[in-house]
Short mmCIF file of C-alpha atoms in Angstrom, two decimals:
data_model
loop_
_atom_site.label_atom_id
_atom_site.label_comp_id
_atom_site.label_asym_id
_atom_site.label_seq_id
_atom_site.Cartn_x
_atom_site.Cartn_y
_atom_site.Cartn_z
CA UNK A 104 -27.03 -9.76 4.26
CA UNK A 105 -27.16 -9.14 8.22
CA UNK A 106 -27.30 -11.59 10.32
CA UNK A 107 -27.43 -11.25 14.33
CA UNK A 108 -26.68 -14.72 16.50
CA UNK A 109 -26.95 -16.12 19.87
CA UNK A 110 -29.25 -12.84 21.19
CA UNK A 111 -26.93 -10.43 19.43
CA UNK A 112 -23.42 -12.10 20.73
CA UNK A 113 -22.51 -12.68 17.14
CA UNK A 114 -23.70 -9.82 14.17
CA UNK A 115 -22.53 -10.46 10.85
CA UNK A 116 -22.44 -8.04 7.73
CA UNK A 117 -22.17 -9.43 4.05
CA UNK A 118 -21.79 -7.25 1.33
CA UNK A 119 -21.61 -7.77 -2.24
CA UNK A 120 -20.97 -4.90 -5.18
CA UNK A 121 -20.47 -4.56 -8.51
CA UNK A 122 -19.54 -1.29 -9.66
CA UNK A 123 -19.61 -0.13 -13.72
CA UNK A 124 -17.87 3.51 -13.75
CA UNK A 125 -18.71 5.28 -17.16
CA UNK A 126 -17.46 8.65 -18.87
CA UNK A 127 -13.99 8.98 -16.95
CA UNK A 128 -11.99 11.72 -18.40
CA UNK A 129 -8.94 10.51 -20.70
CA UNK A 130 -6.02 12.52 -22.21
CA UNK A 131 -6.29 11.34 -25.61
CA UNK A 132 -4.02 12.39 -28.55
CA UNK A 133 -5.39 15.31 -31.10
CA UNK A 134 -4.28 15.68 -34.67
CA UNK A 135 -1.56 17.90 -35.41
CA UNK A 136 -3.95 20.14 -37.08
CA UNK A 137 -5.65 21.40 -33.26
CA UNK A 138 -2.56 22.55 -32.48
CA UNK A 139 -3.09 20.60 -28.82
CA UNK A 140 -1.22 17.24 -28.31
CA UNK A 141 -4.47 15.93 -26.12
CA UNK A 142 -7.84 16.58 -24.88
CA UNK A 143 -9.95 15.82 -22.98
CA UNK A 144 -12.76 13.09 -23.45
CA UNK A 145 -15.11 11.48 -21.44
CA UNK A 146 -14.04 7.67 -22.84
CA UNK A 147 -13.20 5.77 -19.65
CA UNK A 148 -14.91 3.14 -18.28
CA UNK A 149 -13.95 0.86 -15.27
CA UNK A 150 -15.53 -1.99 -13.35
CA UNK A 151 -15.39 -2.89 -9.79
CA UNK A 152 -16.37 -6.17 -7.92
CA UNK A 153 -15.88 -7.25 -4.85
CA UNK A 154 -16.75 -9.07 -0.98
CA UNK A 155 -16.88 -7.41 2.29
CA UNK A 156 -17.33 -9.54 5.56
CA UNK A 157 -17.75 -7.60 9.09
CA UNK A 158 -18.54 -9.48 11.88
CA UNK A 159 -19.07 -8.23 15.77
CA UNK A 160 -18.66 -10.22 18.82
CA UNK A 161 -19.35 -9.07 22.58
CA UNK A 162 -17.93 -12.34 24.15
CA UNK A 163 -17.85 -10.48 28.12
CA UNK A 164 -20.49 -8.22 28.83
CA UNK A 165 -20.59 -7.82 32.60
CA UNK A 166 -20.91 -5.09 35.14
CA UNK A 167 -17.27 -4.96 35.54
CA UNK A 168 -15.77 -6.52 32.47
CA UNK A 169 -16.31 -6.60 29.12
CA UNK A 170 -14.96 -7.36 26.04
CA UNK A 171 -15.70 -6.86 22.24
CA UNK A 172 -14.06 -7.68 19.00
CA UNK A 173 -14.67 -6.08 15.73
CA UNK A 174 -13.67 -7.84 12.32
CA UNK A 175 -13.60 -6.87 8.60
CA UNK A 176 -12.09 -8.17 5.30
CA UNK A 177 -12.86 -7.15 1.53
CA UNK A 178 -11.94 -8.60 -1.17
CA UNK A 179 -11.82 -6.05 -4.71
CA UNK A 180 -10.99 -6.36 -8.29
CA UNK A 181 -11.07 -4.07 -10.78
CA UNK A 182 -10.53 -4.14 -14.38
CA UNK A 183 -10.27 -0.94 -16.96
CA UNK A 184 -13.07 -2.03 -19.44
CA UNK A 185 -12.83 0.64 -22.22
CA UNK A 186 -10.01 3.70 -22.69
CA UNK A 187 -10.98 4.83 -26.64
CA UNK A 188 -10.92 0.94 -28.15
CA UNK A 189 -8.84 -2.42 -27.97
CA UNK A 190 -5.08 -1.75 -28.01
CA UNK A 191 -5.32 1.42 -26.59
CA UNK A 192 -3.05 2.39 -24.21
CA UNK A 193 -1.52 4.64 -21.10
CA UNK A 194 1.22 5.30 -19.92
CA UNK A 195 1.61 7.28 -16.67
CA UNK A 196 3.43 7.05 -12.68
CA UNK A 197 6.62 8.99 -14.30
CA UNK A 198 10.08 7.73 -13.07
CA UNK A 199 12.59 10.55 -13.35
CA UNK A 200 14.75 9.92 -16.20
CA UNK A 201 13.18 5.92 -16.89
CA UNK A 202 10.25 6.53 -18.28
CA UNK A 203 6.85 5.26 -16.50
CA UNK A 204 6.11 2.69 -14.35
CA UNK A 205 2.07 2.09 -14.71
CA UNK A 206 0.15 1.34 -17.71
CA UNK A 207 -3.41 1.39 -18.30
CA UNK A 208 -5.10 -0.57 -20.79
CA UNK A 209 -8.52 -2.61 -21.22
CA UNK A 210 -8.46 -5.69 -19.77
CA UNK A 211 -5.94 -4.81 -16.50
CA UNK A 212 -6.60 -3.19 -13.12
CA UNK A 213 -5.28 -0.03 -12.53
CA UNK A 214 -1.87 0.42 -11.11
CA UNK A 215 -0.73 -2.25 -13.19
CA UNK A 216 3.27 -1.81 -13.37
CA UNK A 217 4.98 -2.14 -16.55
CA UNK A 218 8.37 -2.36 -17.27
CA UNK A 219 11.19 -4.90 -17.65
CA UNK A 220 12.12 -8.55 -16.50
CA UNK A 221 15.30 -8.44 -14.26
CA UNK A 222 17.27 -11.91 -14.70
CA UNK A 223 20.05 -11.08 -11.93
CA UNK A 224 23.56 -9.53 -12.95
CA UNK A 225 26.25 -10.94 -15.32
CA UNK A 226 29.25 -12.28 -13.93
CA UNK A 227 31.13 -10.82 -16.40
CA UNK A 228 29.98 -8.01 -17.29
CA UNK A 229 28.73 -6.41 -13.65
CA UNK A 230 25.29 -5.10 -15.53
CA UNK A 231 21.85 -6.13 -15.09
CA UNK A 232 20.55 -9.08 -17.29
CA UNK A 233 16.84 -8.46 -18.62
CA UNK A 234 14.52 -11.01 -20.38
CA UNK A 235 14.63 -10.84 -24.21
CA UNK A 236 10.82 -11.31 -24.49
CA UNK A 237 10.58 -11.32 -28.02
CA UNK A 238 13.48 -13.90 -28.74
CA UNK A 239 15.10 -11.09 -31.46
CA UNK A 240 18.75 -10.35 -29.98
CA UNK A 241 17.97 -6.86 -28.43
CA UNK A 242 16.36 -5.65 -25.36
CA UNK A 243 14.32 -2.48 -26.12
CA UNK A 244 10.44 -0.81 -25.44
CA UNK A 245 9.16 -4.55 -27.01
CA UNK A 246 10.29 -6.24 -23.79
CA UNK A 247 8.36 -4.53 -21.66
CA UNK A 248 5.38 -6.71 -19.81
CA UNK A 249 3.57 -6.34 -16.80
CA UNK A 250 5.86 -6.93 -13.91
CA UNK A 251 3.24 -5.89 -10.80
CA UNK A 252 -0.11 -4.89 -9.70
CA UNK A 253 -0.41 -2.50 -6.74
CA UNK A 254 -3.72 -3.62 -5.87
CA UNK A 255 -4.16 -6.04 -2.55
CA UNK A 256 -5.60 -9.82 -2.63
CA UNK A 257 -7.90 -8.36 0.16
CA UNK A 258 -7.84 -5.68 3.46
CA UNK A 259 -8.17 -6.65 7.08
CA UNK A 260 -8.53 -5.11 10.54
CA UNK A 261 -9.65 -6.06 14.17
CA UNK A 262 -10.05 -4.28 16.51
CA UNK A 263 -10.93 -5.09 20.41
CA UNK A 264 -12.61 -3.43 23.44
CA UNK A 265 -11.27 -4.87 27.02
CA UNK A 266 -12.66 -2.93 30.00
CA UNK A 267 -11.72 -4.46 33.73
CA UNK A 268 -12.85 -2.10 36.62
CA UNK A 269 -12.07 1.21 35.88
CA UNK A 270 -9.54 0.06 33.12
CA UNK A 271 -10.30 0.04 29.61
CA UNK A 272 -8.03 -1.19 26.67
CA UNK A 273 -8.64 -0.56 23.09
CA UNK A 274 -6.93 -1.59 19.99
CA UNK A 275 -6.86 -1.79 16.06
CA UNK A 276 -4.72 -3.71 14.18
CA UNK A 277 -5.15 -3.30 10.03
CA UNK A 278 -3.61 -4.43 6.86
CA UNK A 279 -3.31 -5.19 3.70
CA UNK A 280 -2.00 -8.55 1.74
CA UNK A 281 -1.16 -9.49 -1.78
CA UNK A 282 -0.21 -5.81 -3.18
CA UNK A 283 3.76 -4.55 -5.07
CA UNK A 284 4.90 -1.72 -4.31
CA UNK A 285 7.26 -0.25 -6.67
CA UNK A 286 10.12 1.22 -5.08
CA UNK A 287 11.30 3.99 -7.17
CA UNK A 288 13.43 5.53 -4.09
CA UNK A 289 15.99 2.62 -4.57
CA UNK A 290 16.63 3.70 -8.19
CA UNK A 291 18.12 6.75 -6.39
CA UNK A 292 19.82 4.56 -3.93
CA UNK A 293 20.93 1.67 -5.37
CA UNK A 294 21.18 2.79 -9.30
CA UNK A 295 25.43 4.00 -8.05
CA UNK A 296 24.79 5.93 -11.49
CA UNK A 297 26.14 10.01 -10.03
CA UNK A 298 28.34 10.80 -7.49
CA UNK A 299 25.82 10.75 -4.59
CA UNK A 300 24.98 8.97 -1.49
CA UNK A 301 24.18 5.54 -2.04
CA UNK A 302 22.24 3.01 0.03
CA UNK A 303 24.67 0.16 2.24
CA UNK A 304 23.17 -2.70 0.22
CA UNK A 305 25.23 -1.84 -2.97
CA UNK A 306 28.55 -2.58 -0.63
CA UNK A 307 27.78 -5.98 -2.24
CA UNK A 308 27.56 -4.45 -5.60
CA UNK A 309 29.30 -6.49 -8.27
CA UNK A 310 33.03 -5.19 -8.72
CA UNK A 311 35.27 -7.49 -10.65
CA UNK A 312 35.00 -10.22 -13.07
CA UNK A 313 33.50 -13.20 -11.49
CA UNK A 314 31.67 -11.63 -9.07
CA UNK A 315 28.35 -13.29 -8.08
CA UNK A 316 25.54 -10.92 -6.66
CA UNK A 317 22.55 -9.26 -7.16
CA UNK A 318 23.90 -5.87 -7.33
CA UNK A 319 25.14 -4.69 -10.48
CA UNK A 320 28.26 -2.43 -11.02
CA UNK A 321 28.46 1.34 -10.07
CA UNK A 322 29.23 3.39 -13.48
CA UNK A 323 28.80 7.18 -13.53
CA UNK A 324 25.79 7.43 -16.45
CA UNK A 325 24.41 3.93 -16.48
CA UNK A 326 25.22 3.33 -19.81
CA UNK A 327 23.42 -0.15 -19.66
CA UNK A 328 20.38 1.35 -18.21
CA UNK A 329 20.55 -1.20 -15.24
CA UNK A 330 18.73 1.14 -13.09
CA UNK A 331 15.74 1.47 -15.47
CA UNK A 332 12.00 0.61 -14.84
CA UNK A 333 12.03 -3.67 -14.12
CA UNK A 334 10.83 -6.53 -11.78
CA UNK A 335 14.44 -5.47 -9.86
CA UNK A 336 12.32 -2.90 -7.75
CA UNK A 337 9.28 -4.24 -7.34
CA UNK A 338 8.61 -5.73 -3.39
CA UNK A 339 6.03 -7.16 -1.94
CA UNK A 340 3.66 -4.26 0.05
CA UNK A 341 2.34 -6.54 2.43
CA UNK A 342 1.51 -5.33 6.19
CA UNK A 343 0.08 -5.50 9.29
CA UNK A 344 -0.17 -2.68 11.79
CA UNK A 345 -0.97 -1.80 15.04
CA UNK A 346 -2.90 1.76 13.70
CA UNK A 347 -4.32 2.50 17.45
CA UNK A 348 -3.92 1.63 21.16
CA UNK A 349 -5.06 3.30 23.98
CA UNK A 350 -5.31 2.70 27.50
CA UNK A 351 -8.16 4.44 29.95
CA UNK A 352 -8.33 4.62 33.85
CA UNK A 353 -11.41 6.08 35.38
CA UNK A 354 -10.75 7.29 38.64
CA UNK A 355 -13.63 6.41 41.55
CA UNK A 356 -16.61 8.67 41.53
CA UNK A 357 -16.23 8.11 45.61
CA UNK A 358 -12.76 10.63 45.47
CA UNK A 359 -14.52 13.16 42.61
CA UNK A 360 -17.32 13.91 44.59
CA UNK A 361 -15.11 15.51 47.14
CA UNK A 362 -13.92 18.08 43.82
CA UNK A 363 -17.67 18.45 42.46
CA UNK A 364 -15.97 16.32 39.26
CA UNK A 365 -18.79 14.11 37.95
CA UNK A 366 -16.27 11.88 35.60
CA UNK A 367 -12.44 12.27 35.10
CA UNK A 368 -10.25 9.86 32.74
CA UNK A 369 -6.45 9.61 32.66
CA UNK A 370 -5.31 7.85 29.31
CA UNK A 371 -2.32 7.59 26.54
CA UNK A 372 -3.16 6.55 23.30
CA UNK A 373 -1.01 6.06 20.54
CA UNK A 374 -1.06 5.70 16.40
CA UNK A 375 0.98 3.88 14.26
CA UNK A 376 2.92 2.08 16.90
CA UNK A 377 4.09 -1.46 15.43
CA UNK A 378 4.07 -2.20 11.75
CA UNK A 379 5.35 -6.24 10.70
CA UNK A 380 6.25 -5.98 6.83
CA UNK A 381 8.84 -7.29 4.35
CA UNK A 382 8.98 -4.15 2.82
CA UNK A 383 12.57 -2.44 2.54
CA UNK A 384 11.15 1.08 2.38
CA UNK A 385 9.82 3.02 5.94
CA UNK A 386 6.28 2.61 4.72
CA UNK A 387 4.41 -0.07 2.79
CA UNK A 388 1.32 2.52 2.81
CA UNK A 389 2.26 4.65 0.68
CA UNK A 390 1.20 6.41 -2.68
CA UNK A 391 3.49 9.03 -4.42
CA UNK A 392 0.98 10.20 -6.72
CA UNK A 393 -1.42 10.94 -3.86
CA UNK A 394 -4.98 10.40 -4.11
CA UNK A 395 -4.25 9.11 -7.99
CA UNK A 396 -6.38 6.32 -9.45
CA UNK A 397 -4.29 5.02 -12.12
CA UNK A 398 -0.62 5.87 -10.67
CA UNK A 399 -1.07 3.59 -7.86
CA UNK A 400 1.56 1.90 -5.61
CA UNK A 401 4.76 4.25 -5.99
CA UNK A 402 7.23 4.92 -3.76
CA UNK A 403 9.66 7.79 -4.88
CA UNK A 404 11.24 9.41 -1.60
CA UNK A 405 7.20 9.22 -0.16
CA UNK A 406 7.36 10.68 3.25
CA UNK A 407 5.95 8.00 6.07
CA UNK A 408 3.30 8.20 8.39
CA UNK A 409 4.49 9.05 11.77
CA UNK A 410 3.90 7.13 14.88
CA UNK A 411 1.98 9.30 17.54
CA UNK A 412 2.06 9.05 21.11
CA UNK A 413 -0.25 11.78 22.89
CA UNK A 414 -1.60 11.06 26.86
CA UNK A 415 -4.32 13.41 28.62
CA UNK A 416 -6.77 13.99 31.04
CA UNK A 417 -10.66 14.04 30.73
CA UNK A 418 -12.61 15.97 32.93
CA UNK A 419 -16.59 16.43 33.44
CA UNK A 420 -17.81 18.98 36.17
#
């Protein structure tokens, strides 16, 4: 649906999708027999749904000022539908020596994380405590439950348009809200499990009897698997970000003319600048697993964007 307002001031863009994705290629296991573990079938099938809202407002539009915003927010949810039949599942976004982290399965979105329930550290013991799920004694693979999703409640960005004179400002702020992020680099700095550098939150780390923290014990090994795959590393990948800014000054066509210069722009614009997040790692936005579709969400050492500052001049003769 479009709809324009007040001779144009106000443009609005609704948008409305459902998406059925049939045939995706799945690893699925061979008999013995093949001599192949897997192969490839086309048994996948995924569902998409979802809201998108832009809207466009020009609230200056004068000779020598202006200004114009630009807004958008979607809202998607997907769901695996079918991976080979009912119970079937996947396990995939491998965690150096813990196992995986994502699990697909009918009925869940993709880059659901799976793992354990972290219950805080014992006391007593310095290790991690982790929810017996199925009430028998033990903590082993039957404990596991979904602990995550690494898909966002919904996306956002604005951006504005301010010109004044010869001046013009531009800027985009974007982000995202509702998504976990599962932060696999603090295994490496926070698990205190080899003689390695460690991260200066686990100066708290639990150390004698009594102790009351959140960080568990540093033991060479990790005998009690307290740095395993669990709720303990999951965050909250919520951001916003200033993703562009620049500034323009168009000097008078009055002083070109004298240089036969029919236009000439001075400006500095810059990427990345600002970013507002709870999010202990140096980027919420980040994927390990690159452009993956299933192994979603995973920090693991993940390199960050950088910020960018470039300036220049535009000339037209």
């Amino acid at each position: 649906m479009d709809l324009a307002l007040f001779s144009g001031k106000i443009v609005l863009t609704t948008d409305y999708y459902d998406k059925q994705t049939r045939d995706l290629l799945i690893n699925v296991n061979l008999p013995a027999s093949t001599g192949f573990g897997s192969g490839l079938r086309n048994l996948g099938q995924t569902q998409n749904r979802g809201w998108e809202l832009g809207i466009n407002t020009f609230q200056v539009d004068k000779k020598d000022a202006g200004w114009s915003t630009s807004m958008n927010i979607s809202f998607n949810r997907n769901k695996v539908v079918d991976i080979g039949g009912e119970g079937s599942e996947i396990f995939t976004g491998a965690i150096p020596e813990n196992g995986f982290a994502v699990i697909v399965k009918e009925g869940l979105p993709l880059g659901t994380f799976f793992g354990y329930v972290a219950e805080g550290v014992d006391p007593e013991t310095g290790d991690m405590t982790f929810k017996d799920l199925n009430n028998d004694g033990q903590i082993n693979d039957a404990d596991r439950e979904v602990i995550g999703n690494a898909n966002p409640d919904f996306i956002w960005g604005i951006s504005n348009s301010v010109r004044f004179k010869s001046f013009r400002l531009d800027f985009m702020f974007q982000g995202v809200q509702g998504n976990d992020i599962f932060n696999a680099t603090r295994i490496e700095t926070e698990g205190m499990f080899s003689v390695k550098n460690a991260s200066a939150t686990t100066l708290n780390r639990w150390q004698q009897s009594g102790d009351v923290t959140d960080m568990p014990r540093a033991i060479f090994g990790d005998p009690m698997r307290n740095a395993r795959v669990s709720s303990r590393f999951i965050e909250d990948g919520s951001y916003a970000r200033l993703r562009a800014a620049s500034l323009t000054y168009s000097l008078p066509q009055s002083l070109l003319n004298n240089f036969k210069i029919s236009h000439m722009e001075v400006y500095v614009s810059g990427q990345n600048l600002l970013t507002f997040t709870a999010y202990s790692g140096y980027d919420p936005e980040v994927n390990r697993d690159g452009n993956s579709s299933t192994s979603l969400g995973i920090d693991y050492g993940t390199y960050p964007q950088s910020r960018t500052i470039t300036g220049g001049v535009r000339l037209e003769f």
